[in-house]
Coordinates of C-alpha atoms in Angstrom, one line a residue:
X1 CA -24.3 24.0 22.3
X2 CA -24.6 27.8 21.9
X3 CA -27.2 30.2 20.6
X4 CA -25.7 32.8 18.3
X5 CA -26.4 36.5 18.6
X6 CA -28.5 38.4 15.9
X7 CA -25.5 39.9 14.2
X8 CA -25.9 41.3 10.6
X9 CA -22.3 40.2 9.9
X10 CA -19.9 37.8 8.5
X11 CA -18.0 35.2 10.5
X12 CA -14.5 33.8 10.5
X13 CA -13.7 30.5 12.2
X14 CA -10.1 30.1 13.2
X15 CA -7.7 27.3 13.8
X16 CA -4.3 27.0 15.3
X17 CA -1.4 26.4 13.0
X18 CA 2.2 27.3 12.2
X19 CA 2.8 29.9 9.5
X20 CA 5.9 31.1 7.9
X21 CA 5.9 34.8 8.1
X22 CA 8.9 36.0 6.1
X23 CA 8.2 38.2 3.1
X24 CA 9.6 37.1 -0.2
X25 CA 10.3 33.5 0.9
X26 CA 9.1 30.5 -1.0
X27 CA 8.6 28.6 2.3
X28 CA 5.0 29.6 2.4
X29 CA 3.8 26.7 4.6
X30 CA 4.9 25.3 8.0
X31 CA 4.0 23.0 10.7
X32 CA 5.2 21.7 14.1
X33 CA 5.3 17.9 13.9
X34 CA 5.5 17.3 17.6
X35 CA 3.5 18.8 20.5
X36 CA 6.6 20.2 22.2
X37 CA 7.8 22.1 19.2
X38 CA 11.1 20.2 18.9
X39 CA 10.6 19.3 15.3
X40 CA 9.4 21.9 12.9
X41 CA 9.2 22.0 9.1
X42 CA 8.7 24.6 6.4
X43 CA 8.0 23.8 2.8
X44 CA 7.2 25.3 -0.6
X45 CA 6.5 23.8 -4.0
X46 CA 5.8 24.4 -7.7
X47 CA 4.4 22.2 -10.4
X48 CA 7.2 19.7 -10.3
X49 CA 9.4 20.2 -7.2
X50 CA 8.9 20.4 -3.4
X51 CA 11.4 21.9 -1.0
X52 CA 11.6 21.4 2.7
X53 CA 13.5 23.0 5.6
X54 CA 13.5 21.1 8.9
X55 CA 14.5 22.7 12.2
X56 CA 15.0 20.1 15.0
X57 CA 16.2 20.4 18.6
X58 CA 19.2 18.1 18.2
X59 CA 22.9 18.1 17.2
X60 CA 22.6 14.6 15.9
X61 CA 20.8 13.2 12.9
X62 CA 17.4 14.1 11.6
X63 CA 14.9 11.7 10.0
X64 CA 12.1 12.8 7.7
X65 CA 9.8 10.4 5.8
X66 CA 6.6 9.8 3.9
X67 CA 4.6 6.7 5.0
X68 CA 1.6 4.9 3.5
X69 CA 0.1 4.3 6.9
X70 CA 2.0 6.5 9.4
X71 CA 4.1 3.5 10.5
X72 CA 7.7 2.8 9.7
X73 CA 7.2 0.0 7.2
X74 CA 7.4 0.7 3.4
X75 CA 8.3 4.3 3.9
X76 CA 10.3 6.8 1.9
X77 CA 12.9 8.3 4.3
X78 CA 15.7 10.9 4.2
X79 CA 18.3 11.1 7.0
X80 CA 20.8 13.9 7.4
X81 CA 22.6 16.2 9.8
X82 CA 25.7 18.3 10.3
X83 CA 28.9 16.5 11.1
X84 CA 32.1 18.4 11.9
X85 CA 30.6 21.5 10.3
X86 CA 29.7 19.7 7.0
X87 CA 26.0 18.9 6.2
X88 CA 25.1 15.5 4.9
X89 CA 21.9 14.0 3.5
X90 CA 21.1 10.4 2.4
X91 CA 18.0 8.9 0.8
X92 CA 16.7 5.7 2.5
X93 CA 13.6 3.5 2.4
X94 CA 12.2 0.8 4.6
X95 CA 10.8 -2.6 3.6
X96 CA 7.7 -4.3 4.9
X97 CA 9.7 -5.5 7.9
X98 CA 10.8 -1.9 8.8
X99 CA 14.4 -2.6 7.9
X100 CA 16.2 0.5 6.6
X101 CA 18.0 0.4 3.2
X102 CA 20.0 3.0 1.5
X103 CA 18.3 3.9 -1.8
X104 CA 20.3 3.2 -4.9
X105 CA 18.7 6.3 -6.5
X106 CA 19.3 9.3 -4.3
X107 CA 16.3 11.5 -5.2
X108 CA 16.7 14.2 -2.5
X109 CA 19.0 17.2 -3.2
X110 CA 20.7 18.7 -0.1
X111 CA 20.5 22.5 -0.3
X112 CA 22.1 23.6 2.9
X113 CA 22.6 22.6 6.5
X114 CA 23.8 24.3 9.8
X115 CA 23.7 23.7 13.5
X116 CA 24.2 25.7 16.7
X117 CA 24.5 24.6 20.3
X118 CA 20.9 23.2 20.4
X119 CA 19.4 22.9 16.9
X120 CA 20.1 21.5 13.5
X121 CA 18.6 22.9 10.3
X122 CA 18.5 21.1 7.0
X123 CA 17.0 22.1 3.6
X124 CA 16.4 19.7 0.8
X125 CA 14.3 19.3 -2.3
X126 CA 13.0 16.5 -4.6
X127 CA 10.7 16.1 -7.5
X128 CA 7.1 15.3 -6.8
X129 CA 7.4 12.3 -9.0
X130 CA 10.9 10.9 -8.8
X131 CA 10.3 7.7 -10.9
X132 CA 11.8 5.7 -8.1
X133 CA 9.7 2.8 -6.9
X134 CA 11.2 3.3 -3.4
X135 CA 10.0 6.9 -3.2
X136 CA 6.4 8.1 -2.6
X137 CA 4.7 10.2 -5.2
X138 CA 3.6 13.5 -3.6
X139 CA 0.1 14.5 -4.7
X140 CA -2.7 16.7 -3.4
X141 CA -3.9 13.8 -1.2
X142 CA -3.2 13.4 2.5
X143 CA 0.5 12.6 3.2
X144 CA 1.4 10.8 6.4
X145 CA 4.7 12.4 7.4
X146 CA 6.9 10.5 9.9
X147 CA 9.8 12.0 11.8
X148 CA 12.6 11.1 14.1
X149 CA 15.9 12.4 15.5
X150 CA 18.8 11.3 17.6
X151 CA 21.5 12.9 19.7
X152 CA 24.2 11.2 17.6
X153 CA 25.0 11.7 13.9
X154 CA 24.9 8.8 11.4
X155 CA 27.9 6.6 11.8
X156 CA 29.7 4.1 9.5
X157 CA 27.2 1.4 10.3
X158 CA 24.2 3.6 9.7
X159 CA 21.8 5.5 11.9
X160 CA 21.4 4.5 15.5
X161 CA 17.8 3.7 16.6
X162 CA 16.0 6.9 17.5
X163 CA 14.0 5.4 20.4
X164 CA 11.1 7.5 21.5
X165 CA 12.1 10.6 19.5
X166 CA 9.7 9.9 16.7
X167 CA 6.2 10.6 15.6
X168 CA 3.8 11.0 12.7
X169 CA 1.5 13.8 11.4
X170 CA -0.9 13.9 8.4
X171 CA -0.6 16.9 6.1
X172 CA -1.7 18.0 2.7
X173 CA 1.6 19.1 1.3
X174 CA 0.3 20.3 -2.0
X175 CA -3.2 21.4 -0.8
X176 CA -2.6 22.7 2.7
X177 CA -5.6 25.0 2.9
X178 CA -5.9 28.8 2.7
X179 CA -4.7 31.3 5.2
X180 CA -4.5 35.0 5.6
X181 CA -3.7 37.3 8.5
X182 CA -6.5 38.7 10.6
X183 CA -6.9 42.4 10.3
X184 CA -6.1 44.3 13.5
X185 CA -9.1 45.0 15.5
X186 CA -11.3 42.4 14.0
X187 CA -14.2 41.5 16.3
X188 CA -14.6 37.9 17.5
X189 CA -16.4 35.7 19.9
X190 CA -15.4 32.3 21.3
X191 CA -17.1 28.9 21.4
X192 CA -15.6 26.9 24.2
X193 CA -16.5 23.9 26.3
X194 CA -17.5 24.8 29.8
X195 CA -14.3 24.7 31.8
X196 CA -13.4 22.8 29.0
X197 CA -9.2 29.5 20.8
X198 CA -9.0 26.5 16.6
X199 CA -7.8 27.8 19.9
X200 CA -6.0 24.8 21.4
X201 CA -5.2 25.2 25.0
X202 CA -1.4 25.4 25.5
X203 CA 0.0 22.0 26.5
X204 CA -3.0 20.1 25.1
X205 CA -1.9 20.1 21.4
X206 CA -1.4 16.3 21.6
X207 CA -4.8 15.7 23.3
X208 CA -7.2 17.7 21.1
X209 CA -7.5 15.6 18.0
X210 CA -10.1 17.3 15.8
X211 CA -13.0 19.7 16.1
X212 CA -16.3 19.8 14.1
X213 CA -18.9 22.5 14.2
X214 CA -22.4 21.6 13.1
X215 CA -25.6 23.5 12.3
X216 CA -28.6 22.4 14.4
X217 CA -32.3 22.4 13.9
X218 CA -33.7 25.9 14.6
X219 CA -36.5 24.3 16.7
X220 CA -34.0 22.9 19.2
X221 CA -35.1 22.3 22.8
X222 CA -33.7 25.4 24.4
X223 CA -33.2 23.7 27.8
X224 CA -30.3 21.8 26.2
X225 CA -28.4 24.9 25.1
X226 CA -24.9 25.3 26.6
X227 CA -24.9 21.7 27.7
X228 CA -22.1 19.2 27.0
X229 CA -22.3 15.5 26.7
X230 CA -20.2 12.5 25.7
X231 CA -20.5 12.1 21.9
X232 CA -23.1 9.6 20.7
X233 CA -23.6 8.1 24.2
X234 CA -27.0 6.4 24.5
X235 CA -28.1 9.1 26.9
X236 CA -27.1 12.0 24.7
X237 CA -30.0 14.5 24.4
X238 CA -32.2 13.9 21.3
X239 CA -31.7 17.5 20.2
X240 CA -28.0 16.8 19.6
X241 CA -28.9 14.4 16.8
X242 CA -30.5 17.3 14.8
X243 CA -27.0 18.8 14.4
X244 CA -26.0 17.2 11.1
X245 CA -24.6 19.8 8.7
X246 CA -20.9 20.5 9.1
X247 CA -20.1 24.2 9.0
X248 CA -16.4 23.8 9.8
X249 CA -13.8 21.1 10.6
X250 CA -10.4 21.3 12.0
X251 CA -7.9 18.5 12.7
X252 CA -4.3 18.1 13.9
X253 CA -2.0 19.6 11.3
X254 CA -4.7 21.7 9.7
X255 CA -3.6 25.2 8.5
X256 CA -7.1 26.6 8.6
X257 CA -9.5 27.9 6.0
X258 CA -10.5 31.4 4.8
X259 CA -13.6 32.2 2.8
X260 CA -12.9 34.0 -0.5
X261 CA -13.2 37.8 -0.4
X262 CA -16.4 37.9 -2.4
X263 CA -18.3 35.4 -0.2
X264 CA -19.1 34.8 3.4
X265 CA -21.6 33.0 5.7
X266 CA -24.2 35.4 7.0
X267 CA -25.5 35.2 10.6
X268 CA -28.6 36.8 12.1
X269 CA -31.2 36.4 9.3
X270 CA -34.2 34.1 9.4
X271 CA -32.4 31.5 7.3
X272 CA -29.1 31.5 9.1
X273 CA -28.0 29.0 11.8
X274 CA -29.6 29.7 15.2
X275 CA -27.9 26.9 17.1
X276 CA -24.6 25.2 16.5
X277 CA -22.9 22.2 18.1
X278 CA -19.2 22.0 18.7
X279 CA -17.9 18.4 18.8
X280 CA -14.3 17.9 20.1
X281 CA -12.5 14.6 19.7
X282 CA -9.7 13.9 22.2
X283 CA -6.9 11.5 21.9
X284 CA -5.6 10.2 25.2
X285 CA -4.0 6.8 24.6
X286 CA -2.0 6.9 27.8
X287 CA -5.2 7.5 29.8
X288 CA -3.9 10.6 31.6
X289 CA -6.2 11.6 34.5
X290 CA -7.3 14.9 36.0
X291 CA -7.1 16.8 32.7
X292 CA -9.5 19.8 32.4
X293 CA -9.5 21.2 28.8
X294 CA -10.9 24.6 27.6
X295 CA -10.2 24.3 23.9
X296 CA -12.6 25.5 21.3
X297 CA -13.1 27.8 18.3
X298 CA -12.7 31.6 17.9
X299 CA -15.0 33.1 15.4
X300 CA -14.1 36.4 13.7
X301 CA -16.8 38.5 12.2
X302 CA -17.3 41.8 10.4
X303 CA -20.3 44.1 9.8
X304 CA -19.1 44.6 6.2
X305 CA -21.3 42.2 4.2
X306 CA -19.8 40.6 1.2
X307 CA -21.3 40.3 -2.3
X308 CA -22.5 36.7 -1.9
X309 CA -24.0 34.7 1.0
X310 CA -22.2 31.3 1.1
X311 CA -23.8 28.0 2.0
X312 CA -23.0 24.3 2.6
X313 CA -24.6 21.4 0.8
X314 CA -24.2 17.9 2.2
X315 CA -23.8 15.3 -0.6
X316 CA -23.1 11.6 -0.7
X317 CA -24.8 8.6 1.0
X318 CA -27.8 9.3 3.1
X319 CA -26.7 8.3 6.7
X320 CA -28.7 5.2 7.5
X321 CA -28.5 1.5 8.5
X322 CA -29.3 0.8 4.8
X323 CA -25.7 1.9 4.1
X324 CA -23.8 -1.3 5.0
X325 CA -20.3 -2.7 4.5
X326 CA -19.6 -6.5 4.8
X327 CA -16.7 -7.5 7.1
X328 CA -13.3 -8.7 5.9
X329 CA -13.1 -6.6 2.8
X330 CA -9.8 -5.1 1.6
X331 CA -11.5 -2.8 -0.8
X332 CA -15.2 -2.0 -0.7
X333 CA -16.7 0.9 -2.7
X334 CA -19.8 3.0 -1.8
X335 CA -21.3 5.6 -4.1
X336 CA -23.6 8.4 -3.0
X337 CA -25.5 10.3 -5.7
X338 CA -26.5 13.9 -5.8
X339 CA -28.8 13.3 -8.7
X340 CA -29.4 15.2 -11.8
X341 CA -33.1 15.3 -10.9
X342 CA -32.4 17.0 -7.5
X343 CA -30.0 19.6 -8.9
X344 CA -32.3 20.2 -11.8
X345 CA -35.4 20.9 -9.6
X346 CA -33.6 22.9 -6.9
X347 CA -31.3 25.0 -9.1
X348 CA -33.9 25.7 -11.7
X349 CA -36.0 27.2 -9.0
X350 CA -33.3 28.9 -6.9
X351 CA -30.3 29.8 -9.2
X352 CA -30.7 28.8 -12.9
X353 CA -27.2 30.2 -13.6
X354 CA -25.7 27.7 -11.2
X355 CA -23.7 27.8 -8.0
X356 CA -20.0 28.2 -7.5
X357 CA -18.2 25.6 -5.3
X358 CA -15.0 26.9 -3.7
X359 CA -14.1 24.3 -1.1
X360 CA -15.0 20.6 -0.3
X361 CA -14.8 18.6 2.9
X362 CA -14.5 14.8 2.3
X363 CA -15.9 12.9 5.2
X364 CA -15.8 9.2 6.3
X365 CA -15.0 7.3 9.5
X366 CA -12.4 4.8 10.6
X367 CA -12.9 2.3 7.7
X368 CA -12.5 5.0 5.1
X369 CA -9.4 4.8 2.9
X370 CA -10.1 7.1 -0.1
X371 CA -12.8 9.5 -1.1
X372 CA -13.5 11.3 -4.3
X373 CA -16.2 13.9 -5.2
X374 CA -17.0 13.3 -8.8
X375 CA -18.7 15.8 -11.1
X376 CA -20.8 14.9 -14.2
X377 CA -22.4 17.1 -16.9
X378 CA -24.8 15.5 -19.4
X379 CA -23.5 12.1 -18.1
X380 CA -19.9 13.0 -19.1
X381 CA -17.4 13.1 -16.2
X382 CA -15.5 16.3 -15.6
X383 CA -12.4 16.6 -13.3
X384 CA -13.2 15.7 -9.7
X385 CA -14.2 18.5 -7.3
X386 CA -11.9 17.0 -4.8
X387 CA -10.2 13.7 -4.0
X388 CA -8.0 12.1 -1.4
X389 CA -6.6 8.6 -2.1
X390 CA -4.8 8.5 1.2
X391 CA -7.8 9.5 3.4
X392 CA -7.0 9.8 7.1
X393 CA -10.0 10.0 9.5
X394 CA -7.8 11.9 12.0
X395 CA -7.1 14.7 9.5
X396 CA -10.2 16.3 8.0
X397 CA -10.6 19.8 6.8
X398 CA -12.1 21.8 4.0
X399 CA -10.0 21.6 0.8
X400 CA -10.0 24.8 -1.2
X401 CA -10.4 24.4 -5.0
X402 CA -7.7 25.9 -7.1
X403 CA -10.4 27.2 -9.3
X404 CA -14.1 27.6 -8.4
X405 CA -16.4 25.1 -10.0
X406 CA -19.8 25.9 -11.3
X407 CA -22.6 23.4 -10.7
X408 CA -25.4 23.8 -13.2
X409 CA -29.0 22.6 -13.1
X410 CA -29.0 19.0 -14.4
X411 CA -25.4 18.3 -13.4
X412 CA -24.9 15.3 -11.1
X413 CA -22.3 14.4 -8.4
X414 CA -21.1 11.1 -7.0
X415 CA -19.3 10.8 -3.7
X416 CA -17.2 7.7 -4.0
X417 CA -15.7 6.1 -0.9
X418 CA -13.3 3.2 -0.6
X419 CA -13.3 1.3 2.7
X420 CA -11.2 -1.4 4.4
X421 CA -13.1 -3.7 6.8
X422 CA -10.5 -6.4 6.8
X423 CA -10.1 -6.6 10.6
X424 CA -13.9 -6.5 11.4
X425 CA -16.0 -9.6 12.1
X426 CA -19.4 -8.0 11.7
X427 CA -21.2 -5.7 9.3
X428 CA -20.3 -2.0 9.5
X429 CA -23.4 0.2 9.4
X430 CA -24.1 3.7 8.3
X431 CA -24.3 5.9 11.4
X432 CA -22.9 8.6 13.6
X433 CA -20.4 6.7 15.7
X434 CA -16.8 6.5 14.5
X435 CA -17.2 2.7 14.3
X436 CA -20.2 3.3 12.0
X437 CA -19.5 4.8 8.6
X438 CA -20.4 7.7 6.4
X439 CA -19.6 8.7 2.8
X440 CA -20.1 12.5 2.5
X441 CA -18.9 15.5 0.6
X442 CA -19.7 18.9 2.1
X443 CA -19.6 21.6 -0.6
X444 CA -18.9 25.3 0.3
X445 CA -20.5 27.4 -2.4
X446 CA -22.2 30.7 -3.3
X447 CA -24.7 32.1 -3.8
X448 CA -26.7 30.3 -1.2
X449 CA -29.8 28.4 -2.3
X450 CA -32.4 26.4 -0.4
X451 CA -30.7 23.0 -0.8
X452 CA -29.3 21.4 2.4
X453 CA -28.8 17.8 1.4
X454 CA -28.5 16.0 -2.0
X455 CA -27.9 12.3 -1.3
X456 CA -29.0 8.8 -2.1
X457 CA -29.4 5.4 -0.5
X458 CA -29.4 2.0 -2.1
X459 CA -32.9 0.4 -1.9
X460 CA -33.0 -2.1 1.0
X461 CA -35.0 -4.9 -0.7
X462 CA -32.3 -5.7 -3.2
X463 CA -29.7 -5.8 -0.4
X464 CA -31.7 -8.3 1.6
X465 CA -32.5 -10.3 -1.4
X466 CA -28.8 -10.9 -1.9
X467 CA -28.6 -12.9 1.4
X468 CA -31.8 -14.8 0.7
X469 CA -34.4 -12.8 2.6
X470 CA -37.9 -13.4 1.1
X471 CA -40.3 -11.6 3.4
X472 CA -40.4 -9.2 6.3
X473 CA -42.9 -9.0 9.2
X474 CA -45.6 -6.5 8.5
X475 CA -46.8 -4.2 9.7
X476 CA -43.4 -2.8 10.7
X477 CA -43.5 -1.9 14.4
X478 CA -39.9 -2.1 15.4
X479 CA -36.6 -0.7 14.2
X480 CA -34.6 -2.3 12.8
X481 CA -37.5 -4.2 11.2
X482 CA -37.8 -8.0 11.6
X483 CA -37.5 -10.8 9.0
X484 CA -40.3 -13.3 8.5
X485 CA -38.8 -15.8 6.0
X486 CA -36.8 -17.8 5.2
X487 CA -36.7 -19.8 8.5
X488 CA -33.0 -19.3 9.1
X489 CA -33.6 -15.6 9.5
X490 CA -37.1 -15.7 11.1
X491 CA -37.6 -13.3 13.9
X492 CA -34.2 -11.7 13.4
X493 CA -33.9 -8.0 12.7
X494 CA -32.5 -7.3 9.3
X495 CA -29.2 -6.2 10.9
X496 CA -28.9 -9.5 12.7
X497 CA -29.7 -11.3 9.5
X498 CA -27.0 -9.5 7.6
X499 CA -24.5 -10.4 10.4
X500 CA -25.6 -14.0 10.4
X501 CA -24.9 -14.4 6.7
X502 CA -21.6 -16.1 6.1
X503 CA -19.5 -13.4 4.4
X504 CA -16.4 -14.2 2.3
X505 CA -14.4 -11.8 0.2
X506 CA -15.9 -13.3 -2.9
X507 CA -19.5 -12.8 -1.6
X508 CA -18.6 -9.3 -0.4
X509 CA -17.3 -8.4 -3.8
X510 CA -20.5 -9.7 -5.4
X511 CA -22.6 -7.8 -2.9
X512 CA -20.7 -4.6 -3.7
X513 CA -21.2 -5.0 -7.4
X514 CA -24.9 -5.7 -6.9
X515 CA -25.5 -2.7 -4.5
X516 CA -24.0 -0.2 -6.9
X517 CA -26.6 -1.2 -9.6
X518 CA -29.6 -1.2 -7.3
X519 CA -32.3 1.5 -7.5
X520 CA -31.7 4.3 -5.0
X521 CA -33.8 6.4 -2.8
X522 CA -33.3 10.1 -3.4
X523 CA -32.8 12.7 -0.7
X524 CA -33.3 16.3 -1.8
X525 CA -34.1 18.4 1.2
X526 CA -34.3 22.1 1.9
X527 CA -33.3 23.7 5.2
X528 CA -35.4 22.7 8.2
X529 CA -38.0 20.0 7.5
X530 CA -38.9 21.0 4.0
X531 CA -38.2 18.9 0.9
X532 CA -38.0 19.2 -2.9
X533 CA -40.6 17.1 -4.7
X534 CA -37.9 14.6 -5.9
X535 CA -37.2 13.6 -2.3
X536 CA -38.2 10.0 -1.6
X537 CA -38.4 8.9 -5.3
X538 CA -36.8 5.7 -6.3
X539 CA -34.6 6.0 -9.4
X540 CA -32.0 3.9 -11.1
X541 CA -28.3 4.9 -11.1
X542 CA -27.5 6.9 -14.2
X543 CA -25.6 5.6 -17.2
X544 CA -22.4 7.5 -17.1
X545 CA -19.5 7.7 -19.5
X546 CA -16.1 6.5 -18.4
X547 CA -14.1 8.6 -16.0
X548 CA -11.6 11.0 -17.5
X549 CA -7.9 10.4 -16.7
X550 CA -6.3 13.2 -14.8
X551 CA -3.7 15.0 -16.8
X552 CA -1.6 15.2 -13.6
X553 CA -1.1 11.4 -13.5
X554 CA 2.0 10.5 -15.6
X555 CA 3.3 7.0 -16.0
X556 CA 7.0 6.9 -15.1
X557 CA 7.7 4.6 -18.0
X558 CA 6.8 7.5 -20.4
X559 CA 8.5 10.2 -18.6
X560 CA 11.6 11.7 -20.2
X561 CA 15.0 11.9 -18.4
X562 CA 14.4 15.6 -18.2
X563 CA 11.2 15.1 -16.3
X564 CA 12.7 12.6 -14.0
X565 CA 15.9 14.6 -13.5
X566 CA 16.6 16.2 -10.2
X567 CA 16.1 19.9 -9.9
X568 CA 16.5 22.2 -7.0
X569 CA 15.7 25.8 -6.1
X570 CA 17.6 27.7 -3.5
X571 CA 15.1 29.2 -1.1
X572 CA 15.4 32.0 1.4
X573 CA 15.1 31.1 5.1
X574 CA 11.8 32.0 6.6
X575 CA 11.1 32.7 10.2
X576 CA 8.6 30.4 12.0
X577 CA 5.7 31.8 13.9
X578 CA 3.0 29.9 15.7
X579 CA -0.1 32.1 15.3
X580 CA -3.8 31.9 15.7
X581 CA -5.0 32.1 12.1
X582 CA -8.3 32.8 10.5
X583 CA -9.8 29.5 9.2
X584 CA -13.4 29.9 8.3
X585 CA -14.3 33.3 7.0
X586 CA -18.1 33.4 7.5

């Protein structure tokens, strides 16, 4: 943990990513798909088409695919190369048993290909919606890209198995984040683990999984500053648990984030963060020993204040054991309300003209499968602030909004999370560990108001009533509190009672339906320990009108041949540059 300096300035947080640097090219995004830089891609897109260029260290075939899970099964794959000076490209797909089939509808258009003594380059395009059941529709959600290559080209019998030359990486192909070059001479300071720029230490790209930066309570125990600890260990210092509000998130594949030019996060004033906590998640499946890491974040700042101070609001489900998910569920839905009452009171007092949201971070843990930040005005649903129907816990970053959204007093928000607990034998509880769950949307907005959290939590009595609990032991002297009756739950904590209940998918679905209708406890807090008067009130979920259908969703059965037809755009070749890029312009 680090104490910041009293700077009257703006900050930039930075992440490591690949950026295409050519001027005039339409390949405006790029990424290295493997840690050794052997497989690199560039891409660009418009409203209907996406175009890729892949550069791979091989003279054999190249495989590139889109997977629902990151595994080989049920994937949309294209395989190509250059054989005897002539480029080739074929559209394939895999079934649920990972068997590769040539697609009857060849949806990918080869643009060009070439090779030298060490590398092969292929460029190809396809429609975002191909109307082919074997192809994956490309949307603004997370896409799990899979890759492979081989030293040999595709033969008469098909591609030879690639062996260990394979991998996966999550990207947002249509919403990859914002980026801009850092002006020369921009001042910066670093946040790094002791011994331990994002700044990812060279050679550790495959070990540093993601980084989160939290704002901590300003009354932190100063003796714990600049200390490190294993995340969420039972012996972790209590002060670390006060660091709850996400200021920045970076994950593998992230291109970084830049604040808009008219807003920034101030530092050094009485209402600004005093302490921050940097949380780094490592991925070391092979259990390598003796590794000392010094990765972290580089923060760029400027003395030139911007027009608006930006802030972060945490919305969704109040993190608590009262947020619970039954085991064995293929699809379980949780809703966290930022209520009309909270936004009415806080914004009427602070900013009656409303606030402008410009980016959203959707956050859940390992059971999360999809998240949506829904927006309502006068009980009528507007377009979502953000959504990801292919959520990947291992790939979380702020999503910039294509257009800023105004949140007015009296509006309401719902963070909707879909979970899969099919492989779990016990309840999953709301909490901080990755095996626990969260359902949150962090809103980056301006101008800053005194609203830190706008959340809800389903009332516990109704949840316990579902499993037959009649009475709890009072007075409450332990946590989790203890059940008194009926006899089968007597002297069990409420968490033990929920685990003892014989859950089935049918009962889990009924529980889910019941919980979404329960009265809810409102959280509407200011910064520090202060609260708005609505905090703690029990209210019923609002009566909301049906969700609007996104105009971007088109049923293929109604799409004309022109819309489904292939199109391609010749793109100029862009150079690839791995740079340290501004990612949070504070």
